[in-house]
């Protein structure tokens, strides 16, 4: 249906990591929003526990993803893409990777500055990244929330751009990140 | 009237005798003493201290019968280096600082375990609840200076610390360890 010939697909690992991140980020957003608005109770702590455990998972996966991207590259962008769009795509992707690190790191700083211990998924205790510090905690909270809004805006742009490629430009950029339907067709 | 003097002597004697017989109490050197606790938060330990506490300690390893401690703790001085958590601890379902600002520990019996180690049985009054708590400690004395180091453990729900939903130990553990380190002089 679409001329996808000039667009290679992302490899399986990159795709899996991408869609796993989608699920985790959505869960993190919902859990974070619920945890902060919940009245103080064991449930509130539980919501935070899952938010923090998943956040640390994202940090680990982001590092893995960046490493994978650096060693395996990416499929080439469509040849007819204007130069500014290429730069914009590159820049927004670098920023997205940056946010995948900055969001959990700022959360980790909040947790340590607030002097809350964290046993990730009840499996291992996360070392404190900073010493207890009320002022730093407040600052990190402001940063975490601000970063979230910028990150969310960037994600909206990312999704809009992917849909533009698919619906308006019909160039297969979106398809290259979807589970490989083409591979199933090829014998 | 001549008996008045004798009666007075006897009365004073009865009042003063135990005080004279027992060793003088020890004074805490606050700067080098510490009353701490360790609790668990989602299975991970966190530490805290009670910054303000005082004690009336009469202790003589050779006269345990007349040795006793009476410790008073300012519960509101608890500090876990986490303003959020310290604030929560003041709430009615936790320590209820507004109604129960003080805790008391009074020993009822002290016995020697040998090798400078002792076991003090006592009653701890916390949040209006009195329960027995056992303190094991070591005592090292040198002329007018003594060092005491002790440990005790308790179940927070025995004292209604963490009521309602919190009484399940799922997020905040039920077992709390207490540690005390005193530097004393007399």
Short mmCIF file of C-alpha atoms in Angstrom, two decimals:
data_model
loop_
_atom_site.label_atom_id
_atom_site.label_comp_id
_atom_site.label_asym_id
_atom_site.label_seq_id
_atom_site.Cartn_x
_atom_site.Cartn_y
_atom_site.Cartn_z
CA UNK A 1 0.00 0.00 0.00
CA UNK A 2 2.81 2.40 0.93
CA UNK A 3 6.10 2.75 -0.89
CA UNK A 4 8.18 1.38 1.92
CA UNK A 5 10.98 0.14 -0.26
CA UNK A 6 13.44 2.88 0.70
CA UNK A 7 12.87 2.43 4.44
CA UNK A 8 14.53 -0.36 6.31
CA UNK A 9 12.85 -1.52 9.46
CA UNK A 10 14.30 -1.03 12.97
CA UNK A 11 15.66 -4.30 14.31
CA UNK A 12 13.70 -6.43 16.77
CA UNK A 13 15.63 -5.31 19.87
CA UNK A 14 15.14 -1.61 19.07
CA UNK A 15 11.44 -2.16 18.41
CA UNK A 16 10.92 -4.16 21.59
CA UNK A 17 12.70 -1.54 23.68
CA UNK A 18 10.71 1.26 22.03
CA UNK A 19 7.30 -0.28 22.69
CA UNK A 20 8.25 -1.46 26.16
CA UNK A 21 9.16 2.17 26.92
CA UNK A 22 5.75 3.29 25.64
CA UNK A 23 3.99 1.00 28.09
CA UNK A 24 6.33 1.87 30.97
CA UNK A 25 6.11 5.64 30.41
CA UNK A 26 2.31 5.50 30.33
CA UNK A 27 2.27 3.43 33.53
CA UNK A 28 4.78 5.82 35.15
CA UNK A 29 2.68 8.84 34.26
CA UNK A 30 -0.51 7.29 35.67
CA UNK A 31 1.22 5.96 38.82
CA UNK A 32 3.10 9.23 39.41
CA UNK A 33 -0.03 11.30 39.06
CA UNK A 34 -2.02 8.97 41.34
CA UNK A 35 0.75 8.70 43.95
CA UNK A 36 1.18 12.45 44.34
CA UNK A 37 -2.55 13.14 44.62
CA UNK A 38 -3.38 10.18 46.91
CA UNK A 39 -3.85 10.98 50.64
CA UNK A 40 -1.09 9.67 52.92
CA UNK A 41 -1.77 5.95 53.36
CA UNK A 42 -0.13 2.59 52.64
CA UNK A 43 -1.75 2.79 49.19
CA UNK A 44 0.07 6.05 48.48
CA UNK A 45 3.37 4.41 49.43
CA UNK A 46 2.53 1.43 47.24
CA UNK A 47 1.80 3.67 44.26
CA UNK A 48 5.12 5.41 44.79
CA UNK A 49 6.85 2.04 45.18
CA UNK A 50 5.65 0.94 41.73
CA UNK A 51 6.33 4.35 40.19
CA UNK A 52 9.90 4.32 41.52
CA UNK A 53 10.57 0.67 40.65
CA UNK A 54 9.34 1.16 37.08
CA UNK A 55 11.27 4.43 36.85
CA UNK A 56 14.53 2.67 37.72
CA UNK A 57 13.63 0.01 35.13
CA UNK A 58 13.31 2.76 32.51
CA UNK A 59 16.71 4.12 33.53
CA UNK A 60 18.28 0.70 32.99
CA UNK A 61 16.47 0.10 29.72
CA UNK A 62 17.33 3.61 28.47
CA UNK A 63 21.02 2.93 28.99
CA UNK A 64 20.63 -0.38 27.17
CA UNK A 65 18.72 1.34 24.39
CA UNK A 66 21.28 4.08 23.92
CA UNK A 67 24.05 1.49 23.87
CA UNK A 68 22.13 -0.55 21.29
CA UNK A 69 21.45 2.52 19.16
CA UNK A 70 25.12 3.56 19.26
CA UNK A 71 26.30 0.09 18.24
CA UNK A 72 23.57 -0.82 15.75
CA UNK A 73 22.62 2.53 14.23
CA UNK A 74 19.19 3.28 12.83
CA UNK A 75 17.42 2.73 9.51
CA UNK A 76 18.12 5.57 7.08
CA UNK A 77 15.60 8.40 6.91
CA UNK A 78 13.62 8.75 3.65
CA UNK A 79 15.84 10.27 0.97
CA UNK A 80 13.37 12.99 0.11
CA UNK A 81 13.31 14.39 3.66
CA UNK A 82 14.34 18.06 3.79
CA UNK A 83 17.54 18.83 5.65
CA UNK A 84 15.84 20.78 8.49
CA UNK A 85 13.49 17.87 9.09
CA UNK A 86 16.45 15.51 9.38
CA UNK A 87 18.08 17.80 11.91
CA UNK A 88 14.79 18.18 13.78
CA UNK A 89 14.32 14.41 13.83
CA UNK A 90 17.88 13.82 15.07
CA UNK A 91 17.63 16.55 17.69
CA UNK A 92 14.27 15.39 19.03
CA UNK A 93 15.52 11.81 19.24
CA UNK A 94 18.63 12.88 21.16
CA UNK A 95 16.36 14.90 23.47
CA UNK A 96 14.01 11.95 23.94
CA UNK A 97 16.91 9.71 24.95
CA UNK A 98 18.06 12.48 27.28
CA UNK A 99 14.66 12.62 28.95
CA UNK A 100 14.62 8.84 29.37
CA UNK A 101 17.70 9.32 31.56
CA UNK A 102 16.86 12.67 33.17
CA UNK A 103 13.38 11.71 34.34
CA UNK A 104 14.43 8.67 36.43
CA UNK A 105 17.65 10.38 37.57
CA UNK A 106 15.77 13.40 38.93
CA UNK A 107 13.31 11.01 40.59
CA UNK A 108 16.18 9.10 42.15
CA UNK A 109 17.57 12.39 43.52
CA UNK A 110 14.16 13.26 45.05
CA UNK A 111 13.98 9.87 46.73
CA UNK A 112 17.51 10.03 48.13
CA UNK A 113 17.26 13.69 49.20
CA UNK A 114 14.00 12.86 51.00
CA UNK A 115 15.91 10.02 52.70
CA UNK A 116 13.46 7.34 51.61
CA UNK A 117 15.03 3.93 51.10
CA UNK A 118 13.96 2.08 47.97
CA UNK A 119 14.05 -1.65 47.40
CA UNK A 120 13.36 -1.87 43.67
CA UNK A 121 10.57 -4.41 43.09
CA UNK A 122 11.49 -5.65 46.59
CA UNK A 123 14.57 -7.17 44.97
CA UNK A 124 17.54 -4.91 45.69
CA UNK A 125 18.12 -1.73 47.65
CA UNK A 126 18.92 1.25 45.51
CA UNK A 127 21.92 3.17 46.86
CA UNK A 128 21.26 6.79 47.81
CA UNK A 129 22.50 9.00 44.98
CA UNK A 130 22.67 12.10 47.22
CA UNK A 131 22.67 12.81 50.97
CA UNK A 132 19.40 13.79 52.71
CA UNK A 133 18.71 17.44 51.88
CA UNK A 134 15.32 19.16 52.08
CA UNK A 135 16.27 22.03 49.75
CA UNK A 136 17.66 19.64 47.14
CA UNK A 137 14.52 17.53 47.44
CA UNK A 138 12.29 20.52 46.64
CA UNK A 139 14.53 21.54 43.75
CA UNK A 140 14.59 18.00 42.33
CA UNK A 141 10.79 17.80 42.65
CA UNK A 142 10.39 21.01 40.65
CA UNK A 143 12.85 19.74 38.04
CA UNK A 144 11.17 16.30 37.84
CA UNK A 145 7.76 17.89 37.23
CA UNK A 146 9.07 20.51 34.79
CA UNK A 147 10.97 17.87 32.85
CA UNK A 148 7.80 15.81 32.72
CA UNK A 149 5.86 18.60 31.01
CA UNK A 150 8.61 19.23 28.47
CA UNK A 151 8.97 15.47 27.92
CA UNK A 152 5.20 15.07 27.45
CA UNK A 153 5.18 17.92 24.91
CA UNK A 154 8.08 16.34 23.07
CA UNK A 155 6.26 12.99 23.03
CA UNK A 156 3.18 14.68 21.53
CA UNK A 157 5.45 16.15 18.84
CA UNK A 158 7.09 12.72 18.34
CA UNK A 159 3.70 11.02 17.86
CA UNK A 160 2.43 13.83 15.61
CA UNK A 161 5.57 13.56 13.46
CA UNK A 162 5.19 9.77 13.19
CA UNK A 163 1.55 10.15 12.15
CA UNK A 164 2.48 12.86 9.65
CA UNK A 165 5.00 10.51 8.07
CA UNK A 166 2.38 7.79 7.84
CA UNK A 167 -0.75 9.71 6.87
CA UNK A 168 0.52 12.72 4.96
CA UNK A 169 3.94 11.73 3.63
CA UNK A 170 3.07 8.02 3.37
CA UNK A 171 6.78 7.15 3.61
CA UNK A 172 6.89 4.11 5.91
CA UNK A 173 8.77 5.82 8.77
CA UNK A 174 6.05 4.82 11.23
CA UNK A 175 5.88 1.31 9.81
CA UNK A 176 9.60 0.88 10.37
CA UNK A 177 8.96 0.92 14.15
CA UNK A 178 5.87 -1.30 14.07
CA UNK A 179 6.01 -5.07 14.56
CA UNK A 180 7.30 -6.46 11.25
CA UNK A 181 4.31 -7.31 9.12
CA UNK A 182 6.47 -7.30 6.05
CA UNK A 183 8.78 -9.94 7.42
CA UNK A 184 5.83 -12.22 8.03
CA UNK A 185 4.81 -11.85 4.39
CA UNK A 186 8.24 -12.65 3.03
CA UNK A 187 8.83 -16.37 2.81
CA UNK B 1 9.14 18.27 123.20
CA UNK B 2 12.53 16.69 123.64
CA UNK B 3 11.35 13.84 121.45
CA UNK B 4 10.87 16.18 118.52
CA UNK B 5 14.55 16.18 117.80
CA UNK B 6 14.67 12.38 117.91
CA UNK B 7 11.59 12.03 115.71
CA UNK B 8 13.04 14.49 113.22
CA UNK B 9 16.32 12.61 113.19
CA UNK B 10 14.53 9.34 112.59
CA UNK B 11 12.29 10.79 109.85
CA UNK B 12 15.24 12.41 108.13
CA UNK B 13 17.17 9.19 108.56
CA UNK B 14 14.46 7.13 106.88
CA UNK B 15 14.20 9.60 104.01
CA UNK B 16 17.92 10.01 103.50
CA UNK B 17 19.09 6.49 104.23
CA UNK B 18 18.20 4.94 100.86
CA UNK B 19 19.70 7.96 99.11
CA UNK B 20 22.88 7.62 101.13
CA UNK B 21 23.07 3.87 100.74
CA UNK B 22 22.53 3.86 96.99
CA UNK B 23 25.22 5.19 94.72
CA UNK B 24 24.71 8.75 93.46
CA UNK B 25 22.96 9.01 90.08
CA UNK B 26 24.89 9.41 86.86
CA UNK B 27 24.66 12.48 84.67
CA UNK B 28 24.34 12.12 80.92
CA UNK B 29 26.82 13.91 78.71
CA UNK B 30 24.28 14.82 76.02
CA UNK B 31 26.87 15.71 73.38
CA UNK B 32 28.22 12.16 73.36
CA UNK B 33 25.01 10.26 73.97
CA UNK B 34 22.51 9.01 71.48
CA UNK B 35 19.11 7.40 71.49
CA UNK B 36 18.39 5.92 68.10
CA UNK B 37 15.95 3.64 66.37
CA UNK B 38 15.87 1.58 63.22
CA UNK B 39 12.61 0.85 61.47
CA UNK B 40 11.83 -0.51 58.04
CA UNK B 41 10.24 1.23 55.07
CA UNK B 42 9.18 -1.10 52.30
CA UNK B 43 11.58 -3.70 53.69
CA UNK B 44 14.51 -1.28 53.73
CA UNK B 45 15.89 0.04 56.99
CA UNK B 46 15.84 3.70 57.91
CA UNK B 47 17.39 5.27 60.97
CA UNK B 48 16.26 7.95 63.32
CA UNK B 49 17.22 9.56 66.60
CA UNK B 50 15.38 11.18 69.48
CA UNK B 51 17.34 14.37 69.86
CA UNK B 52 15.99 15.15 73.32
CA UNK B 53 15.92 12.65 76.15
CA UNK B 54 17.03 12.53 79.73
CA UNK B 55 17.46 9.85 82.33
CA UNK B 56 17.85 9.38 86.01
CA UNK B 57 20.36 6.55 86.26
CA UNK B 58 21.46 4.90 89.43
CA UNK B 59 23.78 2.06 88.56
CA UNK B 60 26.33 0.04 90.41
CA UNK B 61 27.36 -3.30 88.97
CA UNK B 62 27.92 -4.58 92.52
CA UNK B 63 24.55 -3.36 93.78
CA UNK B 64 22.03 -4.19 91.08
CA UNK B 65 19.22 -4.30 93.60
CA UNK B 66 19.46 -0.55 94.10
CA UNK B 67 20.25 0.19 90.47
CA UNK B 68 17.51 1.60 88.33
CA UNK B 69 16.93 3.77 85.27
CA UNK B 70 14.14 6.18 84.57
CA UNK B 71 14.37 7.47 81.04
CA UNK B 72 12.21 10.25 79.63
CA UNK B 73 12.13 10.74 75.87
CA UNK B 74 10.82 13.79 74.04
CA UNK B 75 9.02 11.88 71.30
CA UNK B 76 8.52 15.08 69.30
CA UNK B 77 12.30 15.38 68.90
CA UNK B 78 12.38 12.35 66.58
CA UNK B 79 14.50 13.02 63.51
CA UNK B 80 14.81 10.60 60.61
CA UNK B 81 16.47 13.14 58.33
CA UNK B 82 13.33 13.23 56.25
CA UNK B 83 11.00 16.21 56.89
CA UNK B 84 8.14 14.45 55.07
CA UNK B 85 8.43 11.35 57.22
CA UNK B 86 9.01 13.28 60.47
CA UNK B 87 5.87 15.28 59.75
CA UNK B 88 3.89 12.08 59.19
CA UNK B 89 5.20 10.64 62.47
CA UNK B 90 3.56 13.48 64.41
CA UNK B 91 0.10 12.46 63.17
CA UNK B 92 -2.52 10.85 65.43
CA UNK B 93 -2.24 7.45 63.69
CA UNK B 94 1.52 7.45 64.41
CA UNK B 95 3.06 9.03 67.54
CA UNK B 96 0.31 11.63 68.07
CA UNK B 97 2.75 14.31 69.24
CA UNK B 98 -0.02 16.67 70.29
CA UNK B 99 -1.36 14.24 72.91
CA UNK B 100 1.66 12.10 73.76
CA UNK B 101 4.83 14.18 73.58
CA UNK B 102 6.73 12.09 76.13
CA UNK B 103 7.67 8.43 76.51
CA UNK B 104 9.02 6.86 79.69
CA UNK B 105 11.06 3.78 80.41
CA UNK B 106 11.36 2.65 84.02
CA UNK B 107 13.39 -0.41 84.94
CA UNK B 108 11.91 -2.97 87.30
CA UNK B 109 14.78 -5.42 87.53
CA UNK B 110 18.39 -5.46 86.39
CA UNK B 111 20.42 -8.65 86.25
CA UNK B 112 24.02 -9.36 85.35
CA UNK B 113 24.86 -11.53 82.37
CA UNK B 114 28.59 -11.45 83.06
CA UNK B 115 31.39 -9.84 81.15
CA UNK B 116 30.04 -6.31 81.79
CA UNK B 117 26.73 -7.20 80.22
CA UNK B 118 23.35 -6.69 81.87
CA UNK B 119 19.70 -7.18 81.20
CA UNK B 120 17.21 -4.58 82.36
CA UNK B 121 13.55 -5.43 82.45
CA UNK B 122 11.30 -2.41 82.49
CA UNK B 123 8.05 -0.80 81.53
CA UNK B 124 7.90 1.44 78.50
CA UNK B 125 5.09 3.97 78.32
CA UNK B 126 4.61 5.22 74.79
CA UNK B 127 1.51 6.87 73.32
CA UNK B 128 -0.33 6.21 76.55
CA UNK B 129 0.35 2.47 76.45
CA UNK B 130 2.57 0.71 78.97
CA UNK B 131 4.25 -2.57 78.07
CA UNK B 132 7.27 -4.52 79.25
CA UNK B 133 10.45 -3.97 77.25
CA UNK B 134 13.82 -5.59 77.89
CA UNK B 135 17.00 -3.61 77.44
CA UNK B 136 20.28 -5.48 77.14
CA UNK B 137 23.32 -3.33 77.71
CA UNK B 138 26.99 -3.23 78.44
CA UNK B 139 28.40 -0.98 81.12
CA UNK B 140 31.98 0.13 81.32
CA UNK B 141 33.04 2.30 84.19
CA UNK B 142 36.23 4.14 84.85
CA UNK B 143 36.42 6.25 88.01
CA UNK B 144 33.83 8.97 87.44
CA UNK B 145 33.03 8.21 83.81
CA UNK B 146 30.88 5.42 82.44
CA UNK B 147 29.87 4.22 78.99
CA UNK B 148 26.61 2.43 78.49
CA UNK B 149 25.55 0.81 75.24
CA UNK B 150 22.23 -0.92 74.94
CA UNK B 151 19.70 -2.45 72.61
CA UNK B 152 16.02 -3.23 72.77
CA UNK B 153 13.40 -4.18 70.29
CA UNK B 154 9.67 -3.76 70.21
CA UNK B 155 6.66 -4.18 68.02
CA UNK B 156 5.28 -0.77 67.15
CA UNK B 157 1.66 -1.91 67.10
CA UNK B 158 1.95 -2.96 70.78
CA UNK B 159 2.02 0.79 71.43
CA UNK B 160 -0.56 1.76 68.78
CA UNK B 161 2.16 3.35 66.65
CA UNK B 162 0.73 3.20 63.15
CA UNK B 163 -2.98 2.65 63.56
CA UNK B 164 -5.70 1.76 61.09
CA UNK B 165 -4.40 0.85 57.63
CA UNK B 166 -0.84 1.22 58.90
CA UNK B 167 -1.21 -1.57 61.45
CA UNK B 168 -0.34 -4.09 58.76
CA UNK B 169 3.42 -4.13 58.49
CA UNK B 170 3.35 -4.35 54.72
CA UNK B 171 4.76 -0.90 53.91
CA UNK B 172 6.18 0.14 57.29
CA UNK B 173 7.56 -2.82 59.23
CA UNK B 174 6.23 -3.71 62.67
CA UNK B 175 9.57 -4.48 64.31
CA UNK B 176 11.56 -1.53 65.56
CA UNK B 177 15.04 -1.72 67.01
CA UNK B 178 16.17 0.74 69.64
CA UNK B 179 19.76 1.56 70.40
CA UNK B 180 21.17 3.68 73.14
CA UNK B 181 24.66 4.94 73.70
CA UNK B 182 25.31 6.95 76.82
CA UNK B 183 28.35 8.77 78.03
CA UNK B 184 27.97 9.35 81.78
CA UNK B 185 29.75 11.01 84.61
CA UNK B 186 29.23 11.62 88.32
#
